[in-house]
XYZ file of C-alpha atoms in Angstrom:
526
model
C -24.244 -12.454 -12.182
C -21.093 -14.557 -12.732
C -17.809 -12.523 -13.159
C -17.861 -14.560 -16.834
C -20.852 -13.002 -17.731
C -19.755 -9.561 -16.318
C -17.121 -9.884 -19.447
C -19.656 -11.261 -21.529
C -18.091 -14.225 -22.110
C -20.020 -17.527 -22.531
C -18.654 -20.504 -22.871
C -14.859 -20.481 -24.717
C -15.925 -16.861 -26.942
C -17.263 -13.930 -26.491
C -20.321 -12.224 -26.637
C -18.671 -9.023 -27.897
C -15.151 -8.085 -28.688
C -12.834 -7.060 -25.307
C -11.844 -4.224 -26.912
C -15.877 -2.801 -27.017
C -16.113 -4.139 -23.982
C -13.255 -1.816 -22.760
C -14.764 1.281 -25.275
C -19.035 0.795 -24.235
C -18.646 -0.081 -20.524
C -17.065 2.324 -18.268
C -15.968 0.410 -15.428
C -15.436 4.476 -13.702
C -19.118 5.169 -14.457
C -20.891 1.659 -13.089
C -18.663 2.593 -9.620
C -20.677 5.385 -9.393
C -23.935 3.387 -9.043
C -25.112 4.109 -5.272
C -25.852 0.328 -4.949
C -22.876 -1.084 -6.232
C -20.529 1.484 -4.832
C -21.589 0.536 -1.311
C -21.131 -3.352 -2.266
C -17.603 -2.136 -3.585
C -17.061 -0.900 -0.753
C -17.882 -3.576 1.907
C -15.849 -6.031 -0.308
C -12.885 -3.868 -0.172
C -12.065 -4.651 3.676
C -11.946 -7.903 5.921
C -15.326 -8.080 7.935
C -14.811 -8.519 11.992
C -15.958 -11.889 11.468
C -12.533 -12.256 9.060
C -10.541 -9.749 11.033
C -10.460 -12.865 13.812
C -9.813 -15.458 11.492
C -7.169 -13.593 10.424
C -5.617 -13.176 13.556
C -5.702 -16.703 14.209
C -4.345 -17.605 10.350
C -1.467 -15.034 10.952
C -0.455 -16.476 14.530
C -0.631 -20.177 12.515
C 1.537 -19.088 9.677
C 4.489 -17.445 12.232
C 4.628 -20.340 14.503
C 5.095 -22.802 11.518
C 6.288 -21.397 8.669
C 8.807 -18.604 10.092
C 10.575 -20.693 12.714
C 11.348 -23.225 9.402
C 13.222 -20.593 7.324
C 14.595 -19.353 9.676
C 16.248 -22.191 10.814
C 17.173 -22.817 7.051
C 18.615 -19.623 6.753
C 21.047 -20.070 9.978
C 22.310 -23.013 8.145
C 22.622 -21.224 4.664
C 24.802 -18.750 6.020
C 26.601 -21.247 8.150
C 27.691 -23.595 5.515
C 28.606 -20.879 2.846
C 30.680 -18.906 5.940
C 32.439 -21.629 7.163
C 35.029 -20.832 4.518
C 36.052 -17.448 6.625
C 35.855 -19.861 10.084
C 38.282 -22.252 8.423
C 40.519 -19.739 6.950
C 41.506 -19.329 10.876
C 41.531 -22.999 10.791
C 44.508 -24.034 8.976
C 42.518 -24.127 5.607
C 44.627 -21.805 3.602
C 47.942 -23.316 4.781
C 46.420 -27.553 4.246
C 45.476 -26.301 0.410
C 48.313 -24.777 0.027
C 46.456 -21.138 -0.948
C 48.893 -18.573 -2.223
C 48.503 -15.008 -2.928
C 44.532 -14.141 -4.035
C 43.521 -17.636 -4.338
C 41.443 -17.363 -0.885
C 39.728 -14.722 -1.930
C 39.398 -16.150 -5.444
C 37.250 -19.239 -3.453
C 35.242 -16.672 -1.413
C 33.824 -15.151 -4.618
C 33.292 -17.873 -6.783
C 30.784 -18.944 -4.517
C 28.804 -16.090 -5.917
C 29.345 -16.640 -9.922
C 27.028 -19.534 -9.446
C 24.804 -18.233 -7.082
C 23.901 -15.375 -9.159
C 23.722 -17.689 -12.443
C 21.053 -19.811 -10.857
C 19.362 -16.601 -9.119
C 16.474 -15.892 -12.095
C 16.062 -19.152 -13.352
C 15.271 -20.823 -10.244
C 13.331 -18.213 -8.994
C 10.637 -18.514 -12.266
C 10.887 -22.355 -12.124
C 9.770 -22.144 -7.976
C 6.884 -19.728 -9.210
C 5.941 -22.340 -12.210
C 6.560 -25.633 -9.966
C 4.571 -24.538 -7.352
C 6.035 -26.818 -4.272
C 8.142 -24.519 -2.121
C 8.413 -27.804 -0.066
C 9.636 -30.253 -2.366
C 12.063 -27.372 -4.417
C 13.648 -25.760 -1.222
C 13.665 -28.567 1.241
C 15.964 -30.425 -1.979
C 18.268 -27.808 -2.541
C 18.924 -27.778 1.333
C 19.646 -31.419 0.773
C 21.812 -30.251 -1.931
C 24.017 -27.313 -0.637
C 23.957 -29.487 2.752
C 25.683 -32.373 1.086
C 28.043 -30.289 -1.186
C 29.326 -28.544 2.288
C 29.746 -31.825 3.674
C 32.150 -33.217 0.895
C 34.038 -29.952 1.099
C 36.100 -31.377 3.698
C 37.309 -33.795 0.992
C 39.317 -31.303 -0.944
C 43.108 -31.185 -1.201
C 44.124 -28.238 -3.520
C 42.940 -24.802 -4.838
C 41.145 -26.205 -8.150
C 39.442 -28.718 -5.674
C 38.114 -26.014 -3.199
C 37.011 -23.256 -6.288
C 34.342 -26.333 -7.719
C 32.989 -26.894 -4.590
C 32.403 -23.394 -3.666
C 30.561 -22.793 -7.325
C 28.948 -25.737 -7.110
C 27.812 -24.603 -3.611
C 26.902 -21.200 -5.104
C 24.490 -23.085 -7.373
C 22.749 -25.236 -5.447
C 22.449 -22.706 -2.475
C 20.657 -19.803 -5.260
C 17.654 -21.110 -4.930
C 16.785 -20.455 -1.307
C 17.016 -16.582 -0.602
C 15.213 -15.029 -3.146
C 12.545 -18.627 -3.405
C 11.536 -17.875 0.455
C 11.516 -13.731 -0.443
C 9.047 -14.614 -3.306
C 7.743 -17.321 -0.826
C 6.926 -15.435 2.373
C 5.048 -12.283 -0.063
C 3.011 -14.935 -1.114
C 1.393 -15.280 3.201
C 2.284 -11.943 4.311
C 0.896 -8.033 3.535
C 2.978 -5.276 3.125
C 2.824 -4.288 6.579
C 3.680 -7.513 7.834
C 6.606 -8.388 5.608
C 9.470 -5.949 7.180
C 8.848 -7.482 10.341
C 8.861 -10.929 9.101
C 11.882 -10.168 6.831
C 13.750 -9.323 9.733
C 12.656 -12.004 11.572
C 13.824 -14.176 8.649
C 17.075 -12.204 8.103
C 17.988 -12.866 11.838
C 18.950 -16.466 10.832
C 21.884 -15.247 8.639
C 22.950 -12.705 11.794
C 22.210 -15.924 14.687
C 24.699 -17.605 11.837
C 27.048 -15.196 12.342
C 27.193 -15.209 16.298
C 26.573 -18.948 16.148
C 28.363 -20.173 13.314
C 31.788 -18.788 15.028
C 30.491 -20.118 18.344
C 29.995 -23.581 16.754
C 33.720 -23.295 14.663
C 35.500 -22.539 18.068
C 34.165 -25.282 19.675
C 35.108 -27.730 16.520
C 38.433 -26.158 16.775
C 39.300 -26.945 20.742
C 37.418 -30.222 20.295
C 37.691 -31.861 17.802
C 41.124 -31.122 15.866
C 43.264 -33.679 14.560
C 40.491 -36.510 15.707
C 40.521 -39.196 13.935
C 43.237 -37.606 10.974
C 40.542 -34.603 10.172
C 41.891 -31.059 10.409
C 39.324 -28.689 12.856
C 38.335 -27.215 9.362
C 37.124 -30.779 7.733
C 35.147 -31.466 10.504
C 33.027 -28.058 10.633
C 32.330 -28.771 7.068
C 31.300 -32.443 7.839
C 28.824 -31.555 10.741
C 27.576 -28.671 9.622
C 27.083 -30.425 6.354
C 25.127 -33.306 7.737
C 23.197 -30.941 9.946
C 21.598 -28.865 6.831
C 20.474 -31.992 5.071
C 18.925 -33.628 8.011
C 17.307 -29.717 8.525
C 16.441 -30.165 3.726
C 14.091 -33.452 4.774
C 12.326 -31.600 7.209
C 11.738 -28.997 5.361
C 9.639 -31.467 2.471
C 7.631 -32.917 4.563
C 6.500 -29.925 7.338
C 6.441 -26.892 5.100
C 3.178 -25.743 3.715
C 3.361 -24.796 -0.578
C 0.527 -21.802 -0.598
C -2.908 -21.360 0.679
C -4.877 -22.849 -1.199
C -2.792 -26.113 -1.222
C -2.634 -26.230 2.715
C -4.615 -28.561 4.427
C -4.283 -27.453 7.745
C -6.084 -24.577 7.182
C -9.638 -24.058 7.270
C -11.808 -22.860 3.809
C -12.454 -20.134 6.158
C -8.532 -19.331 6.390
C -7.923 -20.183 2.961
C -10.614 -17.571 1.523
C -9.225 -14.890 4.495
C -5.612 -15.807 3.413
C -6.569 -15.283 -0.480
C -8.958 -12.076 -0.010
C -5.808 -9.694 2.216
C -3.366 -10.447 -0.044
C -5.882 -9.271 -2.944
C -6.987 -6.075 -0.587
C -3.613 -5.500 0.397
C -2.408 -5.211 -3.677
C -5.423 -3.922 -5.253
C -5.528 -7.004 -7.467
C -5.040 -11.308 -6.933
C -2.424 -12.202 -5.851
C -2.218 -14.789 -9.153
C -0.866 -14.836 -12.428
C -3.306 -13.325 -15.243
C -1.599 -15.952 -17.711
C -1.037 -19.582 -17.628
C 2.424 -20.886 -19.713
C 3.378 -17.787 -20.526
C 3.694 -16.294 -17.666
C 6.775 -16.565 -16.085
C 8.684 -15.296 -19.189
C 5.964 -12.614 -19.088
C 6.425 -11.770 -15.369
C 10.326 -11.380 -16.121
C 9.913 -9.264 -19.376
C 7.636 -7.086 -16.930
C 10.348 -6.945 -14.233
C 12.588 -5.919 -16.503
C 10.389 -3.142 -17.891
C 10.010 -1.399 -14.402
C 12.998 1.137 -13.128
C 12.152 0.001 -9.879
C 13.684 -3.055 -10.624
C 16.844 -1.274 -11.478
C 16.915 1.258 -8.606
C 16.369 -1.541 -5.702
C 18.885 -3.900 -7.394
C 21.634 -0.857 -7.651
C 20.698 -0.302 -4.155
C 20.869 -3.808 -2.593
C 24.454 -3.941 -4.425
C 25.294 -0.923 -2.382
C 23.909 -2.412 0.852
C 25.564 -5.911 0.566
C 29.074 -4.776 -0.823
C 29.395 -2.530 2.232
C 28.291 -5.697 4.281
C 31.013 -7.674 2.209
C 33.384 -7.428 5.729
C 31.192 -10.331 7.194
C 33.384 -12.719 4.780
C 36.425 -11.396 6.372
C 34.948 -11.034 10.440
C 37.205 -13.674 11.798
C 39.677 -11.771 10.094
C 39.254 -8.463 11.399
C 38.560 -9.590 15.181
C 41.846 -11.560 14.657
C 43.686 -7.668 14.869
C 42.787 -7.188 18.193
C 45.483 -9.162 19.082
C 44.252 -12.778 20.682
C 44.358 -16.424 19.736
C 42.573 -17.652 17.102
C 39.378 -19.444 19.805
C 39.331 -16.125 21.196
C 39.092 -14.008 17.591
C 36.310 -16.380 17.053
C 34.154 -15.974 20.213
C 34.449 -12.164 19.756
C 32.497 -12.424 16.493
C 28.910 -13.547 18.699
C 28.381 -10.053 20.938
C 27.766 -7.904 17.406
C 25.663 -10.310 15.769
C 23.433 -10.709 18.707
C 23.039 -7.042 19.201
C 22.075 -6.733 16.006
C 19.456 -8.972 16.149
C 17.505 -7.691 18.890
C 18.311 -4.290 17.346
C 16.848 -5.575 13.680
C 13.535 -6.687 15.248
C 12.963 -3.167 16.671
C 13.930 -1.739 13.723
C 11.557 -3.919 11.722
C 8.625 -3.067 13.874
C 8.931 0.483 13.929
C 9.281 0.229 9.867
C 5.992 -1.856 9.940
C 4.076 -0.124 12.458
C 4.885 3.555 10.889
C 4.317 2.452 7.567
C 7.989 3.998 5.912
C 10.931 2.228 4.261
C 12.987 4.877 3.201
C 14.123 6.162 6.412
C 14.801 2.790 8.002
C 17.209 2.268 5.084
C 18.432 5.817 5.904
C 19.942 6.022 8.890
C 21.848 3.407 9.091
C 23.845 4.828 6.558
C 26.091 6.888 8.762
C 26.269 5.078 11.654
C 28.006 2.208 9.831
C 30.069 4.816 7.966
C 31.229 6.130 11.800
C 32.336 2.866 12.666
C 34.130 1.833 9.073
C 36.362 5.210 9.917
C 36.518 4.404 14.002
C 38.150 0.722 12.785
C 40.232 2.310 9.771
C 41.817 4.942 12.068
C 42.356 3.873 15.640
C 44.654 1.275 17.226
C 43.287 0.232 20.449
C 41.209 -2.591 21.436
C 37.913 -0.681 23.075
C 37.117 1.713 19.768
C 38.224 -0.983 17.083
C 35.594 -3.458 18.723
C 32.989 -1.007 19.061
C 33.624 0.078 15.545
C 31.861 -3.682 14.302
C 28.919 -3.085 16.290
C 28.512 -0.009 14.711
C 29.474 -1.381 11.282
C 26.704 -4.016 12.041
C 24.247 -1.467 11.253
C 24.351 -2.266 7.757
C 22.068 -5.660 8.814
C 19.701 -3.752 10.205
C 18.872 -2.082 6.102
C 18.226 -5.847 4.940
C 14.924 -6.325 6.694
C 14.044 -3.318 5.267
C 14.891 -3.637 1.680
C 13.857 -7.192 1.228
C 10.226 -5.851 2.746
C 10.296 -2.784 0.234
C 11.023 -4.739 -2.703
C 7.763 -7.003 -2.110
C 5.886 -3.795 -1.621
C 7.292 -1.998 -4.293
C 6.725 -4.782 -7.278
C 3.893 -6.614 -5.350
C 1.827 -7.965 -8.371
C 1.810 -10.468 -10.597
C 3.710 -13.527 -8.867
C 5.696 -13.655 -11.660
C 6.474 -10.303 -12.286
C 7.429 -10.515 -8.302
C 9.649 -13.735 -8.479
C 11.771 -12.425 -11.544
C 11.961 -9.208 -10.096
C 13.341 -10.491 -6.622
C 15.811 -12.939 -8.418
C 17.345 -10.295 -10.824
C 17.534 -7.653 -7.980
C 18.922 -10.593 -5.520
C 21.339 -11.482 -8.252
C 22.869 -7.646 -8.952
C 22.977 -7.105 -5.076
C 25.024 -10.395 -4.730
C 27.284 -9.500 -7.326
C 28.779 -7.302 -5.002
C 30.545 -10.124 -3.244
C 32.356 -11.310 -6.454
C 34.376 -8.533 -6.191
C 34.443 -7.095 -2.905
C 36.564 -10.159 -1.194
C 39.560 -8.923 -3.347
C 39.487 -5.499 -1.355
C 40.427 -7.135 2.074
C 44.582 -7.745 1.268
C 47.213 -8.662 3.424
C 48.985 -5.847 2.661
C 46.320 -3.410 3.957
C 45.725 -5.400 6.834
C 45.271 -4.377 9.883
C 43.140 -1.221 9.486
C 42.057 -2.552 5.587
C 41.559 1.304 4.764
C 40.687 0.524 1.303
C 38.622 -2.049 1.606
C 36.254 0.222 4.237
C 36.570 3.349 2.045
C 35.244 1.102 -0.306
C 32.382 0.307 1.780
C 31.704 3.955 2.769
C 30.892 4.563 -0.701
C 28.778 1.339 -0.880
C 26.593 2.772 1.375
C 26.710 6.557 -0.554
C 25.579 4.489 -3.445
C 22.233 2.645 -1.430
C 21.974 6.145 0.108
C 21.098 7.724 -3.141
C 19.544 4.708 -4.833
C 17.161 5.174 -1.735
C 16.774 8.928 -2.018
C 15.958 7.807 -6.180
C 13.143 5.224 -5.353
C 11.403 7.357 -2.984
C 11.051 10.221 -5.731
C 9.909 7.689 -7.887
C 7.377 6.280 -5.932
C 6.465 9.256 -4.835
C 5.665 9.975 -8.236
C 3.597 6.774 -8.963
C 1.172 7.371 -6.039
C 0.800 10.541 -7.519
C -0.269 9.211 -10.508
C -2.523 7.181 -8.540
C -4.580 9.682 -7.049
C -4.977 11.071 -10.737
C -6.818 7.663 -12.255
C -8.818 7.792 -9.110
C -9.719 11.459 -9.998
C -10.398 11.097 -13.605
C -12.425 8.960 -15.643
C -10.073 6.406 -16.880
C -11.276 3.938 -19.339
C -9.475 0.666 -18.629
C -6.923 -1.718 -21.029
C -7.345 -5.025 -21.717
C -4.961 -6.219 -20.060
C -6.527 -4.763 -16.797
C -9.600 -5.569 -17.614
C -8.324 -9.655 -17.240
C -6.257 -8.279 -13.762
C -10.132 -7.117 -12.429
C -11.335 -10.467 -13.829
C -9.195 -12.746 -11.869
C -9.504 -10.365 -8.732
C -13.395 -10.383 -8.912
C -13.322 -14.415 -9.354
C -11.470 -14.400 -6.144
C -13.240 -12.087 -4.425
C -16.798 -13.591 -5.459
C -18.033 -10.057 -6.788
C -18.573 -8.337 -10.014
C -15.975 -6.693 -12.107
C -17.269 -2.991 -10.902
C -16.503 -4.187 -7.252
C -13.432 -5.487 -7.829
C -12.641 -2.398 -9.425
C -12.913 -0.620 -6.201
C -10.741 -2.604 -4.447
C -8.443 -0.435 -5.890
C -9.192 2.641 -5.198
C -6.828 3.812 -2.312
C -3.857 1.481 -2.979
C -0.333 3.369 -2.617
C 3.203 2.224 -2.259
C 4.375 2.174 0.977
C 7.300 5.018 0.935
């Protein structure tokens, strides 16, 4: 029987009315049908036969796809931190930058990238080309960087960075939205980490790359060190943008180098792994439905509050050159000794991110990281010498390590609908970013070299994602609680997930009772 005539539908009406549908037929009481429980239940996990082709689909999406955005990410945080690189540079003194006005161009970066954050996030879900959307804006921020080196005052330098912010919005939360839409929730912290070690490589790199510019290349050809690190870098990232359109694969479904085999594997986890398709139950409606959902769910609120927490107290990246500059040693040097930390974060991250995967938990991988970067914010704020003040920022690097893990429990927290997913990443993307609007004006002159309040600041950062944490856990708790109840008692089901069950069972190639099943068992990972 088709799943159309499991609703009774025929044709464009009805046989009967959804809402007698939902009264006379107890989806609870057909499960408990011998026969269709056990065809429930074989639909409700991967056969062997698909347990191999999903091996081989998951090795073909991490050698392609991850190795892309990744490399897309090392440039995204290149070309929006070459600001801090060129600060060291002789930026400040060729613009003529007085007082706050630095910091004034580090945060406006962020007014536009959190003003483009939700919009472009629902347009990627309704466009449906991850390819053609994010390989352009790469173009786009890629060229904007370039022309950077083109400014000659402070007004000049503030458009350029909000135009920046703009154009670069669309990437982070697009490939968030865009990697839940391949991966299960026990893949994604991995994969998120994986993904989140471009912006750290950046960090190690990106200085590596600046110090080189600046023994090389300053004063060739009339450019200042800092106009040519904009220029290259610049030219790099769009070269990396047409790539991007023409390798990257959109979805599933649309992917032609994957097998109907893989394509059916690909669709059926996703569903398994969320109790429901992985699609939209709507069609133009939806994306201003998915964000009006987003919006209705405190988890929404709770992660964003938290991610705030976690990316103000990781708001001393802007200022790294800065800080390493204290130690004492030329400005080449204070650059170099901005790699070791990154990289050791970035073999740390990956461990991190597979022990969060492979034990199934979030909330203590976002946990302890807490006060070890709160250890070394105090061992930089209070000592003078150069051995404890440079341990203190591998220490203080810790804070990295809670991105992997945040940007995997968001997906796993609102995993269902797309759209619901996409808004929901964009808003909480958007408050988390917000941070660094203000942040930047906590690192002054005045308070340097230990910038006490500017890390006391950050301690409580972290106090704040602490609790926000502590919050979400409760709450989920709470929800998988309620879980186990609708499993226990003889729910009779809305209408509105009634059309869920629909679009899972037309994907699944079963009736509505079996899709029903799938599930039966689903929790949020914790």
């Amino acid at each position: 029987m088709s799943v159309m005539r499991d609703l009774g539908y025929h044709g464009d009406k009805p046989e009967i009315a959804h809402d007698e549908y939902v009264r006379d037929h107890d989806l609870m009481g057909q499960e408990k049908d011998a026969g269709l429980h056990c065809e429930a239940m074989h639909f409700g996990a991967l056969s062997s036969e698909e347990l191999v082709i999903e091996q081989k689909l998951r090795r073909k999406i991490d050698r392609l796809i991850i190795p892309l955005v990744i490399l897309v990410y090392l440039m995204n945080y290149i070309d929006r931190n070459n600001y801090a690189a060129a600060r060291l540079q002789g930026l400040e003194k060729d613009l003529h930058l007085v007082g706050s006005q630095y910091q004034t161009g580090l945060s406006i970066l962020f007014v536009g990238y959190i003003l483009m954050q939700v919009p472009s996030n629902l347009l990627l879900n309704y466009a449906g080309r991850p390819s053609w959307y994010l390989g352009f804006f790469t173009c786009a921020w890629g060229l904007v960087s370039a022309l950077t080196s083109l400014v000659h005052n402070y007004g000049e330098i503030v458009a350029c960075r909000f135009i920046l912010g703009l154009v670069e919005a669309p990437f982070f939360a697009g490939v968030l939205f865009y990697l839940s839409k391949w991966y299960t929730k026990r893949e994604l912290s991995l994969r998120m980490a994986i993904f989140y070690s471009g912006s750290l490589i950046s960090g190690a790199f990106g200085n590596l790359i600046a110090a080189g510019i600046l023994s090389g290349l300053a004063g060739s050809r009339g450019l200042a060190a800092w106009q040519w690190l904009y220029i290259i870098e610049g030219a790099i990232t769009c070269f990396i943008g047409l790539i991007i359109v023409v390798v990257l694969p959109d979805f599933p479904d649309t992917w032609n180098g994957l097998s109907p085999e893989m394509k059916l594997v690909a669709n059926r986890r996703l569903a398994i792994d969320a109790a429901e398709a992985d699609v939209d139950a709507s069609g133009g409606m939806s994306q201003l439905t998915g964000l009006k959902l987003a919006m209705m769910d405190p988890k929404t609120y709770i992660l964003a509050l938290m991610y705030h927490g976690i990316t103000g107290a990781a708001g001393f990246q802007n200022f790294f050159p800065s800080l390493t500059a204290t130690l004492g040693y030329s400005r080449t040097i204070s650059l170099l000794l901005v790699a070791p930390p990154y990289i050791f974060m970035v073999l740390w991250s990956f461990g991190h991110s597979l022990a969060s995967d492979k034990v199934g938990n979030r909330f203590w991988f976002v946990i302890y990281p807490v006060p070890v970067t709160i250890i070394g914010f105090l061992i930089f704020m209070f000592t003078d010498s150069f051995g404890p003040r440079y341990f203190s920022f591998f220490l203080m690097n810790f804070v990295f390590a809670m991105n992997g893990t945040i940007y995997a429990w968001i997906a796993n927290a609102i995993p269902r609908p797309p759209a619901k997913r996409a808004a929901a990443l964009a808003f909480i993307n958007s408050i988390g970013n917000a941070a660094s609007i203000w942040t930047p004006f906590t690192y002054t002159k005045s308070s340097a070299t230990h910038y006490r309040p500017a890390l006391g600041i950050c301690i409580g950062l972290q106090a704040v994602a602490a609790i926000s944490a502590i919050v979400l856990r409760l709450y989920l708790q709470m929800q998988n609680r309620q879980l186990e109840r609708l499993e226990a008692e003889d729910v009779r089901l809305q209408e509105s997930d009634v059309r869920k069950l629909q679009k899972t069972a037309e994907f699944e190639g079963v009736d509505i009772a079996a899709a029903r099943m799938l599930q039966k068992g689903y929790r949020y990972m914790i």
